[in-house]
mmCIF file of C-alpha atoms in Angstrom:
data_model
loop_
_atom_site.group_PDB
_atom_site.id
_atom_site.type_symbol
_atom_site.label_atom_id
_atom_site.label_comp_id
_atom_site.label_asym_id
_atom_site.label_seq_id
_atom_site.Cartn_x
_atom_site.Cartn_y
_atom_site.Cartn_z
ATOM 1 C CA MET A 234 121.980 44.148 89.406
ATOM 2 C CA LEU A 235 119.453 41.878 87.726
ATOM 3 C CA LYS A 236 118.500 44.675 85.307
ATOM 4 C CA LYS A 237 122.169 45.223 84.351
ATOM 5 C CA LEU A 238 122.690 41.493 83.834
ATOM 6 C CA THR A 239 119.624 41.334 81.580
ATOM 7 C CA MET A 240 120.950 44.227 79.512
ATOM 8 C CA VAL A 241 124.348 42.537 79.154
ATOM 9 C CA MET A 242 122.729 39.268 78.035
ATOM 10 C CA ALA A 243 120.569 41.119 75.515
ATOM 11 C CA ALA A 244 123.621 42.907 74.133
ATOM 12 C CA ALA A 245 125.499 39.611 73.852
ATOM 13 C CA SER A 246 122.590 38.039 71.966
ATOM 14 C CA LEU A 247 122.573 40.966 69.554
ATOM 15 C CA VAL A 248 126.299 40.532 68.855
ATOM 16 C CA VAL A 249 125.818 36.823 68.152
ATOM 17 C CA ALA A 250 122.925 37.590 65.783
ATOM 18 C CA CYS A 251 124.996 40.183 63.932
ATOM 19 C CA ASN A 252 127.955 37.816 63.608
ATOM 20 C CA LYS A 253 125.746 35.025 62.305
ATOM 21 C CA ASN A 254 124.491 37.181 59.436
ATOM 22 C CA ARG A 255 127.707 38.968 58.512
ATOM 23 C CA VAL A 256 129.231 38.488 55.069
ATOM 24 C CA GLU A 257 132.585 36.714 55.389
ATOM 25 C CA VAL A 258 135.074 34.762 53.314
ATOM 26 C CA ILE A 259 135.467 31.101 54.306
ATOM 27 C CA GLU A 260 137.724 28.811 52.266
ATOM 28 C CA ASN A 261 137.689 31.337 49.374
ATOM 29 C CA VAL A 262 133.870 31.531 49.441
ATOM 30 C CA LYS A 263 132.127 34.850 50.076
ATOM 31 C CA ILE A 264 129.150 33.807 52.181
ATOM 32 C CA GLN A 265 126.524 35.075 54.615
ATOM 33 C CA ILE A 266 125.336 32.257 56.894
ATOM 34 C CA HIS A 267 121.834 32.813 58.241
ATOM 35 C CA ASN A 268 121.326 29.516 60.097
ATOM 36 C CA HIS A 269 123.862 26.803 60.862
ATOM 37 C CA ASP A 270 123.665 23.741 63.107
ATOM 38 C CA ASP A 271 127.034 22.236 64.034
ATOM 39 C CA LYS A 272 125.257 19.014 65.069
ATOM 40 C CA ALA A 273 123.414 18.572 61.759
ATOM 41 C CA LYS A 274 124.404 16.044 59.099
ATOM 42 C CA LYS A 275 127.567 17.207 57.353
ATOM 43 C CA LEU A 276 128.140 17.096 53.606
ATOM 44 C CA LYS A 277 130.622 14.658 52.089
ATOM 45 C CA ASP A 278 131.932 14.424 48.532
ATOM 46 C CA GLY A 279 129.468 12.424 46.439
ATOM 47 C CA ASP A 280 126.436 13.220 48.630
ATOM 48 C CA ILE A 281 123.298 14.487 46.913
ATOM 49 C CA ILE A 282 121.882 17.737 48.287
ATOM 50 C CA THR A 283 118.268 18.795 47.832
ATOM 51 C CA PHE A 284 117.819 22.538 48.368
ATOM 52 C CA THR A 285 115.766 25.605 47.593
ATOM 53 C CA ALA A 286 117.494 28.502 45.874
ATOM 54 C CA LYS A 287 116.826 32.048 44.769
ATOM 55 C CA ILE A 288 119.364 33.679 42.456
ATOM 56 C CA TYR A 289 119.612 37.484 42.417
ATOM 57 C CA ASN A 290 121.725 39.914 40.420
ATOM 58 C CA SER A 291 123.489 42.929 41.954
ATOM 59 C CA ALA A 292 120.272 44.968 41.691
ATOM 60 C CA ASP A 293 118.421 42.319 43.752
ATOM 61 C CA SER A 294 116.295 41.280 40.780
ATOM 62 C CA LEU A 295 115.211 37.636 41.061
ATOM 63 C CA LEU A 296 116.669 35.706 38.114
ATOM 64 C CA GLN A 297 115.734 32.136 38.983
ATOM 65 C CA GLU A 298 114.015 30.245 41.778
ATOM 66 C CA SER A 299 113.766 26.652 42.947
ATOM 67 C CA THR A 300 111.011 26.091 45.505
ATOM 68 C CA VAL A 301 110.182 23.383 48.045
ATOM 69 C CA ALA A 302 107.666 22.000 45.535
ATOM 70 C CA ASN A 303 110.309 21.894 42.794
ATOM 71 C CA PRO A 304 113.700 21.962 44.535
ATOM 72 C CA ALA A 305 117.188 21.987 43.059
ATOM 73 C CA ARG A 306 119.649 19.119 43.492
ATOM 74 C CA ALA A 307 123.413 18.901 43.265
ATOM 75 C CA MET A 308 126.207 16.464 44.020
ATOM 76 C CA VAL A 309 128.826 17.592 46.529
ATOM 77 C CA GLN A 310 132.100 18.011 44.638
ATOM 78 C CA PRO A 311 135.692 18.432 45.819
ATOM 79 C CA ALA A 312 136.664 22.062 46.418
ATOM 80 C CA GLY A 313 137.562 23.830 43.174
ATOM 81 C CA ALA A 314 136.094 21.080 40.968
ATOM 82 C CA SER A 315 133.741 23.572 39.296
ATOM 83 C CA GLY A 316 136.687 25.380 37.714
ATOM 84 C CA PHE A 317 137.433 28.234 40.093
ATOM 85 C CA LYS A 318 137.746 28.883 43.819
ATOM 86 C CA GLY A 319 134.787 30.483 45.560
ATOM 87 C CA SER A 320 132.129 28.951 43.299
ATOM 88 C CA PHE A 321 128.543 28.262 44.301
ATOM 89 C CA GLU A 322 129.415 24.565 44.568
ATOM 90 C CA ASP A 323 132.278 25.411 46.952
ATOM 91 C CA GLY A 324 129.806 27.405 49.031
ATOM 92 C CA LEU A 325 127.457 24.443 49.357
ATOM 93 C CA ARG A 326 130.309 22.421 50.887
ATOM 94 C CA LEU A 327 130.322 24.748 53.906
ATOM 95 C CA LEU A 328 126.720 23.974 54.856
ATOM 96 C CA SER A 329 124.870 21.192 56.661
ATOM 97 C CA GLN A 330 121.349 19.811 56.481
ATOM 98 C CA GLY A 331 118.843 22.507 57.542
ATOM 99 C CA ASP A 332 121.310 25.377 57.040
ATOM 100 C CA SER A 333 120.447 28.538 55.122
ATOM 101 C CA ALA A 334 122.876 31.041 53.637
ATOM 102 C CA THR A 335 123.553 33.501 50.844
ATOM 103 C CA ILE A 336 126.523 32.621 48.633
ATOM 104 C CA TYR A 337 128.107 35.446 46.622
ATOM 105 C CA VAL A 338 129.691 34.359 43.335
ATOM 106 C CA PRO A 339 131.739 36.828 41.237
ATOM 107 C CA VAL A 340 130.248 37.336 37.782
ATOM 108 C CA ASP A 341 133.752 37.747 36.363
ATOM 109 C CA SER A 342 134.681 34.204 37.439
ATOM 110 C CA LEU A 343 131.493 32.764 35.955
ATOM 111 C CA SER A 344 131.802 34.661 32.677
ATOM 112 C CA LYS A 345 135.384 33.789 31.716
ATOM 113 C CA GLY A 346 135.356 32.893 28.038
ATOM 114 C CA ALA A 347 131.801 34.146 27.525
ATOM 115 C CA GLN A 348 131.335 36.357 24.474
ATOM 116 C CA GLN A 349 128.673 38.597 25.968
ATOM 117 C CA LEU A 350 126.759 38.863 29.238
ATOM 118 C CA PRO A 351 123.002 39.502 29.321
ATOM 119 C CA PRO A 352 122.180 43.141 30.165
ATOM 120 C CA PHE A 353 120.841 42.267 33.625
ATOM 121 C CA ILE A 354 124.211 40.828 34.740
ATOM 122 C CA LYS A 355 127.078 43.309 35.153
ATOM 123 C CA LYS A 356 130.798 42.625 35.215
ATOM 124 C CA GLY A 357 132.488 43.301 38.535
ATOM 125 C CA THR A 358 129.398 42.347 40.538
ATOM 126 C CA ASP A 359 128.275 39.220 42.392
ATOM 127 C CA LEU A 360 125.388 36.865 41.776
ATOM 128 C CA LYS A 361 123.657 36.092 45.063
ATOM 129 C CA TYR A 362 122.455 32.534 45.688
ATOM 130 C CA SER A 363 120.065 32.387 48.643
ATOM 131 C CA VAL A 364 119.826 28.705 49.623
ATOM 132 C CA LYS A 365 118.346 26.404 52.241
ATOM 133 C CA ILE A 366 119.540 22.787 52.500
ATOM 134 C CA LEU A 367 116.475 20.547 52.758
ATOM 135 C CA LYS A 368 118.048 17.091 52.598
ATOM 136 C CA VAL A 369 121.447 15.394 52.422
ATOM 137 C CA GLN A 370 121.631 11.815 51.098
ATOM 138 C CA THR A 371 124.228 9.317 49.997
ATOM 139 C CA ARG A 372 124.098 8.543 46.281
ATOM 140 C CA ALA A 373 122.731 5.060 47.053
ATOM 141 C CA ASP A 374 119.887 6.431 49.214
ATOM 142 C CA PHE A 375 119.099 9.082 46.600
ATOM 143 C CA ASP A 376 118.922 6.516 43.771
ATOM 144 C CA LYS A 377 116.669 4.283 45.872
ATOM 145 C CA GLU A 378 114.299 7.173 46.617
ATOM 146 C CA MET A 379 114.214 8.277 42.963
ATOM 147 C CA ALA A 380 113.350 4.742 41.816
ATOM 148 C CA ALA A 381 110.482 4.544 44.320
ATOM 149 C CA ASN A 382 109.205 7.987 43.278
ATOM 150 C CA ALA A 383 109.399 7.037 39.588
ATOM 151 C CA GLN A 384 107.267 3.963 40.210
ATOM 152 C CA LYS A 385 104.674 5.981 42.106
ATOM 153 C CA GLU A 386 104.562 8.622 39.366
ATOM 154 C CA LYS A 387 104.192 5.967 36.677
ATOM 155 C CA GLN A 388 101.131 4.571 38.462
ATOM 156 C CA ALA A 389 99.718 8.091 38.952
ATOM 157 C CA ALA A 390 100.282 8.913 35.264
ATOM 158 C CA GLU A 391 98.405 5.796 34.179
ATOM 159 C CA ALA A 392 95.476 6.712 36.428
ATOM 160 C CA ARG A 393 95.541 10.279 35.085
ATOM 161 C CA LYS A 394 95.458 9.008 31.494
ATOM 162 C CA THR A 395 92.253 7.086 32.191
ATOM 163 C CA GLN A 396 90.599 10.071 33.882
ATOM 164 C CA LEU A 397 91.755 12.702 31.375
ATOM 165 C CA PRO A 398 88.776 12.797 28.950
ATOM 166 C CA LYS A 399 86.356 13.361 31.831
ATOM 167 C CA LEU A 400 88.641 15.935 33.483
ATOM 168 C CA ILE A 401 88.905 17.970 30.249
ATOM 169 C CA GLU A 402 85.166 17.720 29.700
ATOM 170 C CA ASP A 403 84.489 18.984 33.234
ATOM 171 C CA TYR A 404 86.981 21.842 32.861
ATOM 172 C CA ILE A 405 85.382 23.061 29.616
ATOM 173 C CA ALA A 406 81.893 22.830 31.099
ATOM 174 C CA LYS A 407 82.900 24.920 34.125
ATOM 175 C CA SER A 408 84.951 27.472 32.150
ATOM 176 C CA GLY A 409 81.930 29.193 30.618
ATOM 177 C CA LYS A 410 83.814 29.449 27.317
ATOM 178 C CA THR A 411 83.143 27.902 23.934
ATOM 179 C CA PHE A 412 85.964 25.681 22.735
ATOM 180 C CA LYS A 413 86.762 24.277 19.316
ATOM 181 C CA THR A 414 89.081 21.357 18.605
ATOM 182 C CA THR A 415 91.792 20.966 15.958
ATOM 183 C CA ALA A 416 92.769 17.716 14.231
ATOM 184 C CA SER A 417 95.683 17.282 16.670
ATOM 185 C CA GLY A 418 93.368 17.381 19.681
ATOM 186 C CA LEU A 419 94.124 20.984 20.719
ATOM 187 C CA TYR A 420 91.169 22.751 22.376
ATOM 188 C CA TYR A 421 90.989 26.501 21.805
ATOM 189 C CA SER A 422 88.758 29.429 22.705
ATOM 190 C CA ILE A 423 89.568 32.821 21.147
ATOM 191 C CA THR A 424 88.371 35.526 23.532
ATOM 192 C CA THR A 425 89.868 38.507 21.632
ATOM 193 C CA GLU A 426 90.354 38.050 17.889
ATOM 194 C CA GLY A 427 93.231 40.452 17.318
ATOM 195 C CA THR A 428 94.107 42.020 13.980
ATOM 196 C CA GLY A 429 96.065 41.199 10.850
ATOM 197 C CA ALA A 430 97.555 37.905 9.765
ATOM 198 C CA SER A 431 98.331 34.936 12.018
ATOM 199 C CA PRO A 432 101.955 34.011 12.744
ATOM 200 C CA LYS A 433 103.435 30.865 11.215
ATOM 201 C CA LYS A 434 106.254 28.453 11.935
ATOM 202 C CA GLY A 435 109.555 30.321 12.292
ATOM 203 C CA ASP A 436 107.920 33.581 13.391
ATOM 204 C CA VAL A 437 108.674 34.911 16.884
ATOM 205 C CA CYS A 438 105.694 35.923 19.028
ATOM 206 C CA LYS A 439 105.970 38.295 21.953
ATOM 207 C CA CYS A 440 103.506 36.899 24.502
ATOM 208 C CA MET A 441 102.109 37.118 27.978
ATOM 209 C CA TYR A 442 100.834 33.799 29.302
ATOM 210 C CA VAL A 443 99.654 31.847 32.327
ATOM 211 C CA GLY A 444 100.035 28.056 32.445
ATOM 212 C CA LYS A 445 97.660 26.089 34.675
ATOM 213 C CA PHE A 446 96.538 22.563 35.381
ATOM 214 C CA LEU A 447 92.894 21.631 34.915
ATOM 215 C CA ASP A 448 92.260 22.242 38.627
ATOM 216 C CA GLY A 449 93.350 25.877 38.216
ATOM 217 C CA LYS A 450 96.755 25.551 39.912
ATOM 218 C CA VAL A 451 99.327 27.802 38.184
ATOM 219 C CA PHE A 452 102.612 26.088 37.264
ATOM 220 C CA ASP A 453 104.153 28.881 35.190
ATOM 221 C CA GLN A 454 103.489 32.442 34.066
ATOM 222 C CA SER A 455 105.275 35.330 32.425
ATOM 223 C CA LYS A 456 106.022 38.453 34.428
ATOM 224 C CA GLN A 457 106.732 40.444 31.265
ATOM 225 C CA PRO A 458 106.303 39.830 27.512
ATOM 226 C CA ILE A 459 108.433 36.885 26.375
ATOM 227 C CA ASP A 460 109.694 35.996 22.896
ATOM 228 C CA MET A 461 108.349 32.607 21.771
ATOM 229 C CA PRO A 462 109.685 31.174 18.490
ATOM 230 C CA ILE A 463 107.021 29.028 16.807
ATOM 231 C CA GLY A 464 108.487 25.592 16.229
ATOM 232 C CA GLN A 465 110.713 25.543 19.322
ATOM 233 C CA MET A 466 108.093 24.752 21.966
ATOM 234 C CA ILE A 467 105.801 21.825 22.715
ATOM 235 C CA PRO A 468 103.660 20.955 19.644
ATOM 236 C CA GLY A 469 100.405 22.113 21.206
ATOM 237 C CA PHE A 470 101.782 25.546 22.062
ATOM 238 C CA ASN A 471 103.359 25.940 18.620
ATOM 239 C CA GLU A 472 99.995 25.205 17.015
ATOM 240 C CA ALA A 473 98.141 27.450 19.463
ATOM 241 C CA LEU A 474 100.136 30.525 18.465
ATOM 242 C CA THR A 475 99.359 29.964 14.770
ATOM 243 C CA LEU A 476 95.652 30.317 15.612
ATOM 244 C CA MET A 477 96.152 33.803 17.049
ATOM 245 C CA LYS A 478 96.765 37.324 15.749
ATOM 246 C CA LYS A 479 98.479 40.448 17.020
ATOM 247 C CA GLY A 480 96.574 41.725 20.074
ATOM 248 C CA GLY A 481 94.642 38.482 20.344
ATOM 249 C CA LYS A 482 93.819 36.624 23.553
ATOM 250 C CA ALA A 483 92.865 32.974 23.868
ATOM 251 C CA THR A 484 92.634 29.975 26.186
ATOM 252 C CA PHE A 485 94.030 26.612 25.120
ATOM 253 C CA VAL A 486 93.769 23.120 26.565
ATOM 254 C CA ILE A 487 96.755 21.037 25.474
ATOM 255 C CA PRO A 488 96.444 17.256 25.959
ATOM 256 C CA PRO A 489 99.630 15.344 26.872
ATOM 257 C CA ALA A 490 99.935 13.842 23.365
ATOM 258 C CA ILE A 491 100.860 17.336 22.075
ATOM 259 C CA GLY A 492 102.258 18.544 25.410
ATOM 260 C CA TYR A 493 104.776 16.878 27.696
ATOM 261 C CA GLY A 494 103.559 13.329 27.084
ATOM 262 C CA GLU A 495 103.584 10.377 29.446
ATOM 263 C CA GLN A 496 106.817 11.368 31.217
ATOM 264 C CA GLY A 497 106.042 15.006 32.011
ATOM 265 C CA GLN A 498 108.751 17.529 32.795
ATOM 266 C CA GLY A 499 109.738 19.561 35.871
ATOM 267 C CA PRO A 500 106.579 20.494 37.811
ATOM 268 C CA ILE A 501 104.355 18.909 35.126
ATOM 269 C CA PRO A 502 103.432 15.274 35.901
ATOM 270 C CA GLY A 503 103.111 12.702 33.130
ATOM 271 C CA ASN A 504 99.827 12.572 31.182
ATOM 272 C CA SER A 505 98.804 16.079 32.275
ATOM 273 C CA ALA A 506 96.501 18.270 30.224
ATOM 274 C CA LEU A 507 97.652 21.899 30.374
ATOM 275 C CA VAL A 508 95.627 25.102 30.221
ATOM 276 C CA PHE A 509 97.307 28.194 28.768
ATOM 277 C CA GLU A 510 95.835 31.684 28.773
ATOM 278 C CA VAL A 511 97.798 33.556 26.102
ATOM 279 C CA GLU A 512 97.989 37.114 24.771
ATOM 280 C CA VAL A 513 100.041 37.850 21.644
ATOM 281 C CA ILE A 514 101.399 41.359 22.050
ATOM 282 C CA ASP A 515 103.117 41.302 18.653
ATOM 283 C CA PHE A 516 105.090 38.978 16.414
ATOM 284 C CA THR A 517 108.045 39.193 14.049
ATOM 285 C CA ALA A 518 107.910 37.328 10.753
ATOM 286 C CA SER A 519 110.789 35.008 9.932
ATOM 287 C CA LYS A 520 113.214 36.208 7.259
#
C-alpha cells in the first residue's frame, strides 16, 4: 500500500511540474511560467522592475542578454499600453518578484509599420523573452536607490581618476608588449602589421574585438566579425582603427578622456581606462 501511495504522489508531482512549464495564453499573453510564488510581492502599475532577460529568435539564437551584473529595468504599464495585446510588457504584468518565465511575442505584432526585418527574425514566428524578476520597487524607492548609487559611483570615479596613471603603467609593464602613445593619449601596440593602406574616417571596418578593463575582466566581445564605421564610435576607438591595416592585429589602451569619460556607460564605470584587442578582417572605403 505504501509503495502504491508513493507512486501516486510521484505521478502527481510530475503532473504539477508539467503544468508549471506548459505554454499557455493568459490575458492575451503567450507565456511559459517556470517559477511563480503566489505569496511574493505583486506588480502594480508604476512599479519599477529589475530583471534579467535573454531574447531568442525562432531558431533559438540568442539576440540580446541582460545579466545580473547589468540587468534590465522597466516600468509596469497598464495592459495594452505598449500598443498591442500580448506584448512583452503585458507578460511582465503577470509575474511577481522572484518569478521566472518565457514570454512569447509575435514578430508580426512587433513589426507593424516596419519597412524590413533583419534576416535573423522571420515573419510569423515569435521572439522568446526568457526573464527572471529580481526586484520590484515603487518609483519613489527606485529613485532613492538610484540617487544613492550615483553618489557612490561618483566617489568611486574620482578615486579611479587619481589611480589611473599608475594602473595604466602597471598594465603595460605586465602585458609584455611595447606600447606607443598618440597625441590624444591613446596607447597602442601593433602585434600584426597587416597589409595595404590604413582606413580613414568614414570607412567601415569589419573587426573582431575583445574589450577588457585593466584588471583583465572582459566587458564586451564580438562573436563574429562586426562592421564598425570610423567616426561613429568613441574617439579612442575611431583613432585606433586608423592606425591599423587589413589583416592587422593590435592592442589599445583607451583612457576615459577619449573613451566613456567621467560618467561611463552601461557596464563601464566612470573614469575607466579600456583595453581593446582588435583584428581588422577587412574594410570598405567610403564613397
